[in-house]
Coordinates of C-alpha atoms in Angstrom, one line a residue:
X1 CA 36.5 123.4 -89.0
X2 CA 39.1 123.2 -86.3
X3 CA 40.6 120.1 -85.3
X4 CA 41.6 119.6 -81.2
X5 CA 44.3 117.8 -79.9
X6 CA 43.3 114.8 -78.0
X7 CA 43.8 114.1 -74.4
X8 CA 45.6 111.0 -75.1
X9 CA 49.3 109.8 -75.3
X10 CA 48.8 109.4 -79.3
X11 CA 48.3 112.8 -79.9
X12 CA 45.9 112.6 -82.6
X13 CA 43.8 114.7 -84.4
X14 CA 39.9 115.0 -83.4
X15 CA 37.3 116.2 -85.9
X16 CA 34.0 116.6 -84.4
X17 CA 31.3 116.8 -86.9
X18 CA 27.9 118.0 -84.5
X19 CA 25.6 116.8 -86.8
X20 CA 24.4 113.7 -88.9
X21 CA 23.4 115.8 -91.8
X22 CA 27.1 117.9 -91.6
X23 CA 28.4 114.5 -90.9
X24 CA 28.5 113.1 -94.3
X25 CA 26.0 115.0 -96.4
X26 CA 27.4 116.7 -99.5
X27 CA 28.9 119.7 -99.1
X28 CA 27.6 122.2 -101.7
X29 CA 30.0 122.4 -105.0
X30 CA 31.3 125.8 -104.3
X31 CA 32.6 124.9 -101.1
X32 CA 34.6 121.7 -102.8
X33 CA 38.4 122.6 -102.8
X34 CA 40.0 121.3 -106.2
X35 CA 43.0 119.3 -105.8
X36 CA 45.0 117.6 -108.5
X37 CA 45.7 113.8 -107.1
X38 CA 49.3 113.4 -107.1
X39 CA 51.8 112.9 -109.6
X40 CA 54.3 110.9 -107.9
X41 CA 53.0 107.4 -108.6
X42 CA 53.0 108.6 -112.3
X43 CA 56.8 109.8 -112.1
X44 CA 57.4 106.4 -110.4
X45 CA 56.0 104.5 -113.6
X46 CA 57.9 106.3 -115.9
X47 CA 60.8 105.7 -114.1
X48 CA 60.2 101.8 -113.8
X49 CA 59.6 101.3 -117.5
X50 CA 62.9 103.7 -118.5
X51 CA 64.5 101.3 -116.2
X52 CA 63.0 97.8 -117.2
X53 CA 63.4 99.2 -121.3
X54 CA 67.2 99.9 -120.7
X55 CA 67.5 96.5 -118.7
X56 CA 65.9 94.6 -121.5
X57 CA 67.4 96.4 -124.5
X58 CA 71.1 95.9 -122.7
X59 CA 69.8 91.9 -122.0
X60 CA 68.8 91.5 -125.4
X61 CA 72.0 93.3 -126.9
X62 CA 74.4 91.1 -124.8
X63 CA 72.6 87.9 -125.4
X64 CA 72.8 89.1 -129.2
X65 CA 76.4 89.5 -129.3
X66 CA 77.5 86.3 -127.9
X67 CA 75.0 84.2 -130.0
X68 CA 76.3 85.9 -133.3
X69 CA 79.7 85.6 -131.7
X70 CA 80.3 82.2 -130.8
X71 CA 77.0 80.1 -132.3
X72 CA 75.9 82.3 -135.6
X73 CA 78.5 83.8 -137.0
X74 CA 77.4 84.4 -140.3
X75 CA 73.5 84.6 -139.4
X76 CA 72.1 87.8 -140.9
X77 CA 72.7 90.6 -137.9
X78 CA 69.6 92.8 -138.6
X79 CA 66.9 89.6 -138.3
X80 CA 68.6 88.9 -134.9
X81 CA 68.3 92.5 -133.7
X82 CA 64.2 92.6 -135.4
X83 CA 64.3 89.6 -132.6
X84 CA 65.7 91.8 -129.9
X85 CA 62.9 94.6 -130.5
X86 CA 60.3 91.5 -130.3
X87 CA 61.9 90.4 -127.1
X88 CA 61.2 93.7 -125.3
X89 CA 57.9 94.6 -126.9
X90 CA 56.6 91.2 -125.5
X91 CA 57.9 91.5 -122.2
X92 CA 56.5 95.4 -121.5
X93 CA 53.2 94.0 -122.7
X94 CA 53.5 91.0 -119.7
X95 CA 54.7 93.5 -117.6
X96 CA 52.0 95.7 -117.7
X97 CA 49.3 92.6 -118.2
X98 CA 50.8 91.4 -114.2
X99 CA 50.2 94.8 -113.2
X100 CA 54.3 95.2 -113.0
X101 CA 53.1 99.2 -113.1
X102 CA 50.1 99.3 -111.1
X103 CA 51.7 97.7 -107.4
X104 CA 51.9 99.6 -104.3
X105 CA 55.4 100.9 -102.4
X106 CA 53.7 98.0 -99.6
X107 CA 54.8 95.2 -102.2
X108 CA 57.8 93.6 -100.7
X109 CA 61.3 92.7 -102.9
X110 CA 60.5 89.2 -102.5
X111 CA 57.5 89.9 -104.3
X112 CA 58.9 92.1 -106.5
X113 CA 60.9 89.3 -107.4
X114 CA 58.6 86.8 -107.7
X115 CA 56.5 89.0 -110.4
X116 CA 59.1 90.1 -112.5
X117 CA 60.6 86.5 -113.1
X118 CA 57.3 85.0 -113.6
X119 CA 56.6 87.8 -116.5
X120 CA 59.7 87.3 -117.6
X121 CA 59.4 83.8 -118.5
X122 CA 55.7 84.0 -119.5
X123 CA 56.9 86.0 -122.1
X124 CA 58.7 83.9 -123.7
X125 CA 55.7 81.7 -124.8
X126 CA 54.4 84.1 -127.4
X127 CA 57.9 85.1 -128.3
X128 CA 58.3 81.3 -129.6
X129 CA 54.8 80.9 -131.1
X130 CA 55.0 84.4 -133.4
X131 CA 58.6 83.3 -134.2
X132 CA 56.8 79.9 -135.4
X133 CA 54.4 81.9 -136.9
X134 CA 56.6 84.6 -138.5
X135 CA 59.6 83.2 -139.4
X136 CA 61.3 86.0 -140.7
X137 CA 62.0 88.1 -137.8
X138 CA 62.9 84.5 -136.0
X139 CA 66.2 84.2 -133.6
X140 CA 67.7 81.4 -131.8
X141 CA 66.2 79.4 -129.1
X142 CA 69.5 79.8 -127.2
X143 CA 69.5 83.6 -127.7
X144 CA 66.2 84.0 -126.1
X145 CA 67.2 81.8 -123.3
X146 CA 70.5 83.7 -122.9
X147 CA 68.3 87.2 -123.1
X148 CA 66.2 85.7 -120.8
X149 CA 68.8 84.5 -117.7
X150 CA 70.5 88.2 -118.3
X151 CA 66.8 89.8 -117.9
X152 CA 66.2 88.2 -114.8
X153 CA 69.5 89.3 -113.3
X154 CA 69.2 92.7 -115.1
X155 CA 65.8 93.3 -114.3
X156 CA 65.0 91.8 -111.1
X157 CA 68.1 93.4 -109.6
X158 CA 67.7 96.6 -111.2
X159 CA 63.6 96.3 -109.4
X160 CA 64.8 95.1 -106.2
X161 CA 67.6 98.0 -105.6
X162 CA 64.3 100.6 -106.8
X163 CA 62.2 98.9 -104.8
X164 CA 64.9 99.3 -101.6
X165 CA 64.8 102.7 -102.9
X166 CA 61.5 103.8 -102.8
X167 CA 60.5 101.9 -99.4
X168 CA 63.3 104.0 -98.0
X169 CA 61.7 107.3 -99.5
X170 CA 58.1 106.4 -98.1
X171 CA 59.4 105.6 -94.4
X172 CA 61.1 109.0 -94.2
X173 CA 57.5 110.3 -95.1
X174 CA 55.1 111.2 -92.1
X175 CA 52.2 108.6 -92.1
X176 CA 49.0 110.0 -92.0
X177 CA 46.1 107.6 -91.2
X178 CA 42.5 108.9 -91.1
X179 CA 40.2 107.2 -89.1
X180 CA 36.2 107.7 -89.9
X181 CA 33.3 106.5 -87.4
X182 CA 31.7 106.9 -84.1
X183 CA 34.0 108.8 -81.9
X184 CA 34.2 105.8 -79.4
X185 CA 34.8 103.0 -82.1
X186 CA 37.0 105.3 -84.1
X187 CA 39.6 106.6 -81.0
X188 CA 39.8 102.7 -79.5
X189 CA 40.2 101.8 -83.7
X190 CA 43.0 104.4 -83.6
X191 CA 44.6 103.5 -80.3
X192 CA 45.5 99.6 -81.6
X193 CA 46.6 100.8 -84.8
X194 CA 50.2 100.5 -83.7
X195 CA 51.0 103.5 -85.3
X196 CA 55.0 104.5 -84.7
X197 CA 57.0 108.0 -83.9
X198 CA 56.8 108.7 -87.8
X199 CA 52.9 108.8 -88.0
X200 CA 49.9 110.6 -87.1
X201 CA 46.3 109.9 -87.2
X202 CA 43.0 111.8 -87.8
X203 CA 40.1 110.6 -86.0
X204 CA 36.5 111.9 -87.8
X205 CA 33.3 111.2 -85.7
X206 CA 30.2 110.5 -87.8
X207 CA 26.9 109.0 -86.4
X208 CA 25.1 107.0 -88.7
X209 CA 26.8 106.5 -92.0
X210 CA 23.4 104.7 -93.5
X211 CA 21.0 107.4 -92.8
X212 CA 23.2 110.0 -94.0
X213 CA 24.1 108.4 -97.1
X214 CA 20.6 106.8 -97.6
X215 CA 19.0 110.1 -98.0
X216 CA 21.5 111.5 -100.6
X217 CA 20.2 108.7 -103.1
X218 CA 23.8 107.8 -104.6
X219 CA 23.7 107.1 -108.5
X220 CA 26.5 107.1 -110.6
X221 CA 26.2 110.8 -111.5
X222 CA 26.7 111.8 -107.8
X223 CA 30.5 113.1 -107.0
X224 CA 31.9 110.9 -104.3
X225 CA 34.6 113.5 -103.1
X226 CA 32.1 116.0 -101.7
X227 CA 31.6 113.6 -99.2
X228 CA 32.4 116.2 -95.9
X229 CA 34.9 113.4 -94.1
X230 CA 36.4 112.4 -97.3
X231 CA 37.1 115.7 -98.0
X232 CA 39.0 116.1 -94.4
X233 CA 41.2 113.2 -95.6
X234 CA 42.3 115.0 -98.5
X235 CA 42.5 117.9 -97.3
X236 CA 45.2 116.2 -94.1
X237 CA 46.4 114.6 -97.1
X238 CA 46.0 111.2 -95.1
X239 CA 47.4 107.9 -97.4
X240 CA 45.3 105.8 -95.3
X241 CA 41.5 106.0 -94.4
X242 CA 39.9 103.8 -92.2
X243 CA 36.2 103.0 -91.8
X244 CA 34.8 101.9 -88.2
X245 CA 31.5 101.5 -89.5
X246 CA 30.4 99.5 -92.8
X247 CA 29.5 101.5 -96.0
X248 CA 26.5 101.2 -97.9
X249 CA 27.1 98.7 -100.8
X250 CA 26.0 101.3 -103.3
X251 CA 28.4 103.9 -102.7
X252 CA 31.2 101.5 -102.6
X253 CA 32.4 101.7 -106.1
X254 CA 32.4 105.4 -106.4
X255 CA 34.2 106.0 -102.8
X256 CA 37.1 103.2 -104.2
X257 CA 37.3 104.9 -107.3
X258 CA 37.9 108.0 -105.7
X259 CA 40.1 107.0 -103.1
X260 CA 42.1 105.4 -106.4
X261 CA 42.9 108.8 -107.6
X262 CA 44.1 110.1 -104.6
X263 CA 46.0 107.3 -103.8
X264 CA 44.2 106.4 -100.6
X265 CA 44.1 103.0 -99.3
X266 CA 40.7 102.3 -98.1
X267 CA 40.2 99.6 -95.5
X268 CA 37.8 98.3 -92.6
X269 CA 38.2 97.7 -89.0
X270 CA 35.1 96.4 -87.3
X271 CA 35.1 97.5 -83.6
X272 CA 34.3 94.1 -82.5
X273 CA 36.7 92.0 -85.2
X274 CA 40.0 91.8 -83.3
X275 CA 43.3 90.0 -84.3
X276 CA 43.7 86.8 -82.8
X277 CA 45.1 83.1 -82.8
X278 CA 43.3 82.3 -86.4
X279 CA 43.5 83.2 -89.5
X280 CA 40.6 85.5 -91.1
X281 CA 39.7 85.5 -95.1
X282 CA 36.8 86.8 -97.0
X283 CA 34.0 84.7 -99.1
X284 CA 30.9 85.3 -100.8
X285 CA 27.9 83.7 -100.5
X286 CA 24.8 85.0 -103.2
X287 CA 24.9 88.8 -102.3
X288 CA 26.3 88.6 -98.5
X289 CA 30.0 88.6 -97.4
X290 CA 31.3 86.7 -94.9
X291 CA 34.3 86.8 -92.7
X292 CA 35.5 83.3 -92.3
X293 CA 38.3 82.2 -89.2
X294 CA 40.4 79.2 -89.5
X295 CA 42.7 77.4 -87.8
X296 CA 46.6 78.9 -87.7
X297 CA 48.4 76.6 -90.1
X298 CA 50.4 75.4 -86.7
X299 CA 47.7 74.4 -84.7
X300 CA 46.1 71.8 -87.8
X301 CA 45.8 67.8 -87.5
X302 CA 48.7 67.9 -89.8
X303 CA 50.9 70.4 -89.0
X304 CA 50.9 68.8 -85.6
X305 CA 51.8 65.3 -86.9
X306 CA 54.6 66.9 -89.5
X307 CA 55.9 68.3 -86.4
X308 CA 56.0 65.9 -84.4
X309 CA 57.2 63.3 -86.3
X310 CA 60.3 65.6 -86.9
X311 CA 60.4 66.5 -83.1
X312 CA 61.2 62.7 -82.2
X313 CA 63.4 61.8 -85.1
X314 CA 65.7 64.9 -84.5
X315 CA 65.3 64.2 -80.6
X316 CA 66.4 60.3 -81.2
X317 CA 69.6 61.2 -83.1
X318 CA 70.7 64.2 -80.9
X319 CA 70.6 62.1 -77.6
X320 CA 72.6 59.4 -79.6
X321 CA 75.3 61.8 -80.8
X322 CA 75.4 63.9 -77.6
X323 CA 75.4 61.0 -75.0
X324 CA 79.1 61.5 -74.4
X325 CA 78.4 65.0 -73.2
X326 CA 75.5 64.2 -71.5
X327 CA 77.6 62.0 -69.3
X328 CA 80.4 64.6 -69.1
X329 CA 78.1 67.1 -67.7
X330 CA 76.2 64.8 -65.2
X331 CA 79.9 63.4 -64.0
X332 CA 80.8 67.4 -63.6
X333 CA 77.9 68.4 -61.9
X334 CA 78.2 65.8 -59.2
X335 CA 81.5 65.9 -58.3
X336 CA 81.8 69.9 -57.9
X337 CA 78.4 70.2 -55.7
X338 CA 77.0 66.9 -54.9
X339 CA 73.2 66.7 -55.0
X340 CA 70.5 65.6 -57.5
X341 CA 72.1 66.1 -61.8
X342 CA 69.1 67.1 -63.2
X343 CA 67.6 70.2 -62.0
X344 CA 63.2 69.9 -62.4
X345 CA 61.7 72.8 -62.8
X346 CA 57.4 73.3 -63.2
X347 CA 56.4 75.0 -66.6
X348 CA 53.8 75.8 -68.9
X349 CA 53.3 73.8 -72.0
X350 CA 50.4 73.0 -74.6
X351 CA 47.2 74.8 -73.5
X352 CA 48.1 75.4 -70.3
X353 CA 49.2 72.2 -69.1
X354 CA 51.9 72.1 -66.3
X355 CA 55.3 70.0 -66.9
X356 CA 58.6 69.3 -65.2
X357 CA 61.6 70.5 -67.5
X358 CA 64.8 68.8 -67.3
X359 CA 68.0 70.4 -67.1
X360 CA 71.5 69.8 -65.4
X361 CA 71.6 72.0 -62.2
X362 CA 73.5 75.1 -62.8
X363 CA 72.9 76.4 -59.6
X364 CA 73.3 75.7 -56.0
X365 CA 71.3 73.2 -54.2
X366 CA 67.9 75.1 -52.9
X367 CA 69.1 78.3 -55.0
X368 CA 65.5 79.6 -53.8
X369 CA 64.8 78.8 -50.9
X370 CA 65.0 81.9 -49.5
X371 CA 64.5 84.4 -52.6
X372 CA 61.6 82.9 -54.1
X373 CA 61.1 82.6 -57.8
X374 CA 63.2 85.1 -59.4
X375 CA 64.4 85.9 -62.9
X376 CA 67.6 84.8 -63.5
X377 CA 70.4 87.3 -64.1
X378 CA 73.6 87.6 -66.3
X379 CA 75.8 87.6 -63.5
X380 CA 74.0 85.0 -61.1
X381 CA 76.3 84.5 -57.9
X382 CA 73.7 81.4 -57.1
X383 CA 75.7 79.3 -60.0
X384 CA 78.1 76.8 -59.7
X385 CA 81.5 77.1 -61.8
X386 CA 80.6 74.2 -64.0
X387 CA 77.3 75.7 -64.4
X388 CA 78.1 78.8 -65.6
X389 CA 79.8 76.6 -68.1
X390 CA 76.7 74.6 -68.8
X391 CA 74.8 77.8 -69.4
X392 CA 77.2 79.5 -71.5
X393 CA 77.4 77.1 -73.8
X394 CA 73.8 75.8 -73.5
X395 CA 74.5 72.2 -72.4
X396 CA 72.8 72.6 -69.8
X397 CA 69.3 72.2 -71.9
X398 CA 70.6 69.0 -73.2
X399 CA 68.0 66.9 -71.0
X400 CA 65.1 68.8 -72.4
X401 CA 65.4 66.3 -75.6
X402 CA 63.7 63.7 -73.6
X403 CA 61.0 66.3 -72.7
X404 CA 60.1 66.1 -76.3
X405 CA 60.6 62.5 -76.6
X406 CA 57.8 62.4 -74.1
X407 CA 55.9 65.0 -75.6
X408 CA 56.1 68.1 -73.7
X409 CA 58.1 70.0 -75.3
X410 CA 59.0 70.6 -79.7
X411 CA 62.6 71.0 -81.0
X412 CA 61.1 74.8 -81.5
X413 CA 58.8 76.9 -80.1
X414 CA 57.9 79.5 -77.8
X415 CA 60.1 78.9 -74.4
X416 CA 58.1 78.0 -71.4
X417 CA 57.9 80.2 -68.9
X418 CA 57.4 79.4 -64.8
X419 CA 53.6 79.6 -64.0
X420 CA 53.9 82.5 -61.3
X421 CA 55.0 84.4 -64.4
X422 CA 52.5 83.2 -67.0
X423 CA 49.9 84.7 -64.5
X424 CA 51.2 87.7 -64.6
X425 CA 51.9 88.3 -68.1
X426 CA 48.4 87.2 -68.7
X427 CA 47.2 89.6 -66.9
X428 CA 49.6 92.8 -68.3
X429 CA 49.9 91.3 -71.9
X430 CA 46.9 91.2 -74.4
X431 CA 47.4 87.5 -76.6
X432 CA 49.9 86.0 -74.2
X433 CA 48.3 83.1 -73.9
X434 CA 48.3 82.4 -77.3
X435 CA 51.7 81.0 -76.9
X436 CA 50.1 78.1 -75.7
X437 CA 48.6 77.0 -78.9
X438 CA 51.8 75.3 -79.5
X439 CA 53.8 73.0 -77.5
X440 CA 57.1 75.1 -76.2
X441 CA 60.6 74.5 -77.8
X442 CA 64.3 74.1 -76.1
X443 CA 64.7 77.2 -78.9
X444 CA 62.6 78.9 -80.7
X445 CA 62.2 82.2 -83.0
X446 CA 63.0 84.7 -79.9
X447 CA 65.6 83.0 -78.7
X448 CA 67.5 83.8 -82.6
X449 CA 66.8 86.8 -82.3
X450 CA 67.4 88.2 -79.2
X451 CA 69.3 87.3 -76.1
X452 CA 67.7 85.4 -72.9
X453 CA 64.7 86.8 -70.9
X454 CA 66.7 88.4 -68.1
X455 CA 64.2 91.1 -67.1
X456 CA 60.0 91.3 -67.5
X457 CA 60.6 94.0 -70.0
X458 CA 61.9 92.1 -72.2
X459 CA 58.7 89.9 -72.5
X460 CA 56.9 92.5 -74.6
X461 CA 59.6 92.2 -77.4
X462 CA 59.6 88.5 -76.6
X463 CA 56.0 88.1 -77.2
X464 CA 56.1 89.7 -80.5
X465 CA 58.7 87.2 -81.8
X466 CA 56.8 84.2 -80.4
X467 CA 53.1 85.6 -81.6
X468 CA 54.9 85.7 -85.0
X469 CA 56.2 82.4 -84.7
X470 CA 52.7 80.3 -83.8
X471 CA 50.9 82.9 -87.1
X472 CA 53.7 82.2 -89.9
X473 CA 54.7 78.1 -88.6
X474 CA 56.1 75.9 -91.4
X475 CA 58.8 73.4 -91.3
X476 CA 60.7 75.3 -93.2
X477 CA 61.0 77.9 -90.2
X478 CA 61.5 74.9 -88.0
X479 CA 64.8 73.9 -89.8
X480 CA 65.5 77.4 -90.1
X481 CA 65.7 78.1 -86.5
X482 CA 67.3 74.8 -85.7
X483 CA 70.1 75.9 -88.0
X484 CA 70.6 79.1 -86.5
X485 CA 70.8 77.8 -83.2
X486 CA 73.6 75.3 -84.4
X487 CA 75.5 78.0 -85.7
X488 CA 75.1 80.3 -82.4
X489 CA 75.8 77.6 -79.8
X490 CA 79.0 75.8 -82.1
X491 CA 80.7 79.5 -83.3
X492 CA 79.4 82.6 -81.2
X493 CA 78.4 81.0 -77.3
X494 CA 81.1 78.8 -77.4
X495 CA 83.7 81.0 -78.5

């Protein structure tokens, strides 16, 4: 079976199986290629518990030595070292009952983290009760505390710099992604993975995965991997197979199991399920499964209240503590060009709605009268001296704090945008209007990360930050940004 390039700008891989019976009917068992799944996940558990053994043993040593050092000198050496062996016995067995040795590379260090403390400490709990229990191979409270503050250092660190390790390993590796389901449904499936340079995918038509698999009659006895397309996966050695179409319930267990050994995640993309402004989780209801949406944690009852209660009490103070500069900039701006102080510009805020944003004129009087609306530019010959000023060091947006006191604007957010250009980004860029879920911010998550909009191809990148600000809100991220701003206004735009 030869596979064809597509005529696409992905460059994928097309395998065209004619018919539904060659589709996914079993392939006869001597035409089944044996492969041994691979050994690397293996290697990579033996390597974690050499490590997490030598972290524990040193932990337990060191917390030994000072206690029999400083507290228990005199105490009988060998009971506290019978306590040692306890320690790390304990703590494998909670490291294996988290599944410590079962997680993917896709875990993140925070994660990582998060797990290995949490063991850590459960594991102290039946240290103390068979200590109660047994009191001969007992140790010192204080000792196991010690062992335990030097684990988590030892341990968690030791797991982090791994993890680092082997995340760097797997992005070096060429992805391959395997995509299974009717041609059409499987190539569009493909195109919005969002696959980078450093990844390939393999698109497999098939027809009708119920007929097909309906007629084989599945029982437990019945070997999964002679499935034709699952087979192609292997054979591509894909780490990533993706189903367009939904698989019969019965086969389920045996196709997971088997993707299990081959280390094959296994996941869904219905062609008509498509990420959005809300949030998606699976329930069960008797035998059927059901795809439930909710709302984006920034766009509930109460996220919008917690907001805005911060928004005006942040907004109060700041126009009391910057009133002096406010009336600095207004004197400036009046006596080097004359004309109106505050500069009013039309926006888009919350759903849609139009608003005038405030901000001291940089600019000259009528700056577009004759241009139009234009994006504004690094080196703008339309600004005034003390507005260049003004924009430099961001006073200039100093009068948007009344625009949230009036509640058109949040301390953070996506920035609004002019509505000539919303129009058009609507139209070239899928989910831009789901920026509009929240009400726009004088900063927001883009604006710490990158530099100002100057050009419209920077509103792809833009877009991206701002999509990922409305999907992860919390106040936390609030004062986060608010913070970084602070620090990039006072030390770097200043400066």
């Amino acid at each position: 079976m030869r596979p064809a390039r597509l005529a696409n700008q992905m460059g994928d891989y097309l395998i065209d199986m004619q018919t539904l019976e060659q589709a996914l009917d079993f392939a006869p068992p001597q035409a089944r290629t044996k492969q041994a799944p691979p050994s690397y996940s293996r290697a990579w558990v033996v390597v974690l518990v050499a490590a997490d053994l030598t972290m524990f043993l040193l932990s337990s040593l060191l917390a030994t030595e000072i206690g029999f050092k400083y507290w228990y000198y005199g105490r009988s050496l060998e009971r506290m070292l019978i306590g040692d062996a306890v320690f790390i016995v304990l703590w494998l067995g909670m490291f294996q009952r988290l599944g410590l040795y079962q997680r993917s590379c896709a875990l993140s260090v925070k994660d990582e983290l998060y797990y290995t403390i949490t063991a850590l400490a459960l594991g102290v709990l039946p240290q103390l009760t068979l200590f109660t229990i047994v009191p001969v191979i007992s140790t010192s409270r204080l000792v196991l505390l010690l062992a335990l503050a030097f684990s988590i250092v030892a341990v968690g660190g030791t797991r982090a710099a791994l993890h680092g390790l082997r995340t760097a390993n797997m992005l070096r590796r060429r992805r391959r992604v395997a995509v299974v389901g009717r041609r059409d449904r499987a190539v569009r499936a493909a195109a919005r993975l969002g696959l980078g340079a450093n990844a390939e995918s393999l698109i497999i038509e098939v027809a009708d995965v119920d007929r097909s698999v309906g007629h084989a009659h599945m029982t437990k006895d019945v070997d999964i991997e002679r499935l034709r397309w699952f087979q192609e996966a292997r054979r591509w050695r894909c780490d990533t197979l993706i189903m367009t179409e939904i698989v019969p319930s019965s086969i389920m267990p045996h196709l997971l199991e088997a993707a299990a050994r081959d280390h094959i995640l296994f996941a869904f993309a219905p062609p008509r399920l498509e990420r959005h402004a809300y949030s998606l989780s699976l329930q069960t209801d008797g035998q059927q499964v059901l795809i439930v949406p909710s709302q984006l944690q920034a766009c509930t009852p109460r996220a919008r209240l917690m907001k805005r209660l911060l928004d005006v009490a942040v907004a109060s103070v700041g126009i009391l503590l910057t009133a002096p500069v406010l009336a600095a900039a207004a004197l400036a701006v009046r006596i080097e060009s004359g004309g109106p102080v505050i500069f009013r510009q039309e926006r888009v805020g919350l759903r849609g709605q139009v608003f005038d944003i405030l901000k001291f004129r940089s600019m000259r009087v009528d700056a577009e009268r004759d241009t139009g609306a234009v994006w504004a530019r690094s080196e703008d010959d339309r600004r005034t001296r003390v507005g260049a000023f003004l924009r430099r060091t961001s006073i200039d947006e100093l009068p948007q704090l009344f625009n949230v006191l009036r509640g058109e604007m949040s301390l953070v957010g996506p920035r609004p945008e002019r509505p000539v250009f919303v129009e058009s980004f609507c139209r070239t860029l899928p989910r831009y209007d789901e920026r509009h879920l929240v009400r726009p911010g004088i900063t927001g998550w883009a604006q710490v990360h990158m530099r100002r909009l100057l050009d419209p191809s920077d509103a792809v990148e833009k877009l991206s930050y701002d999509l990922y600000y409305v999907e992860q809100w919390s106040l936390f991220l609030d004062v986060s940004v608010l913070l970084q701003t602070t620090v990039e206004v006072l030390f770097h735009r200043a400066g």
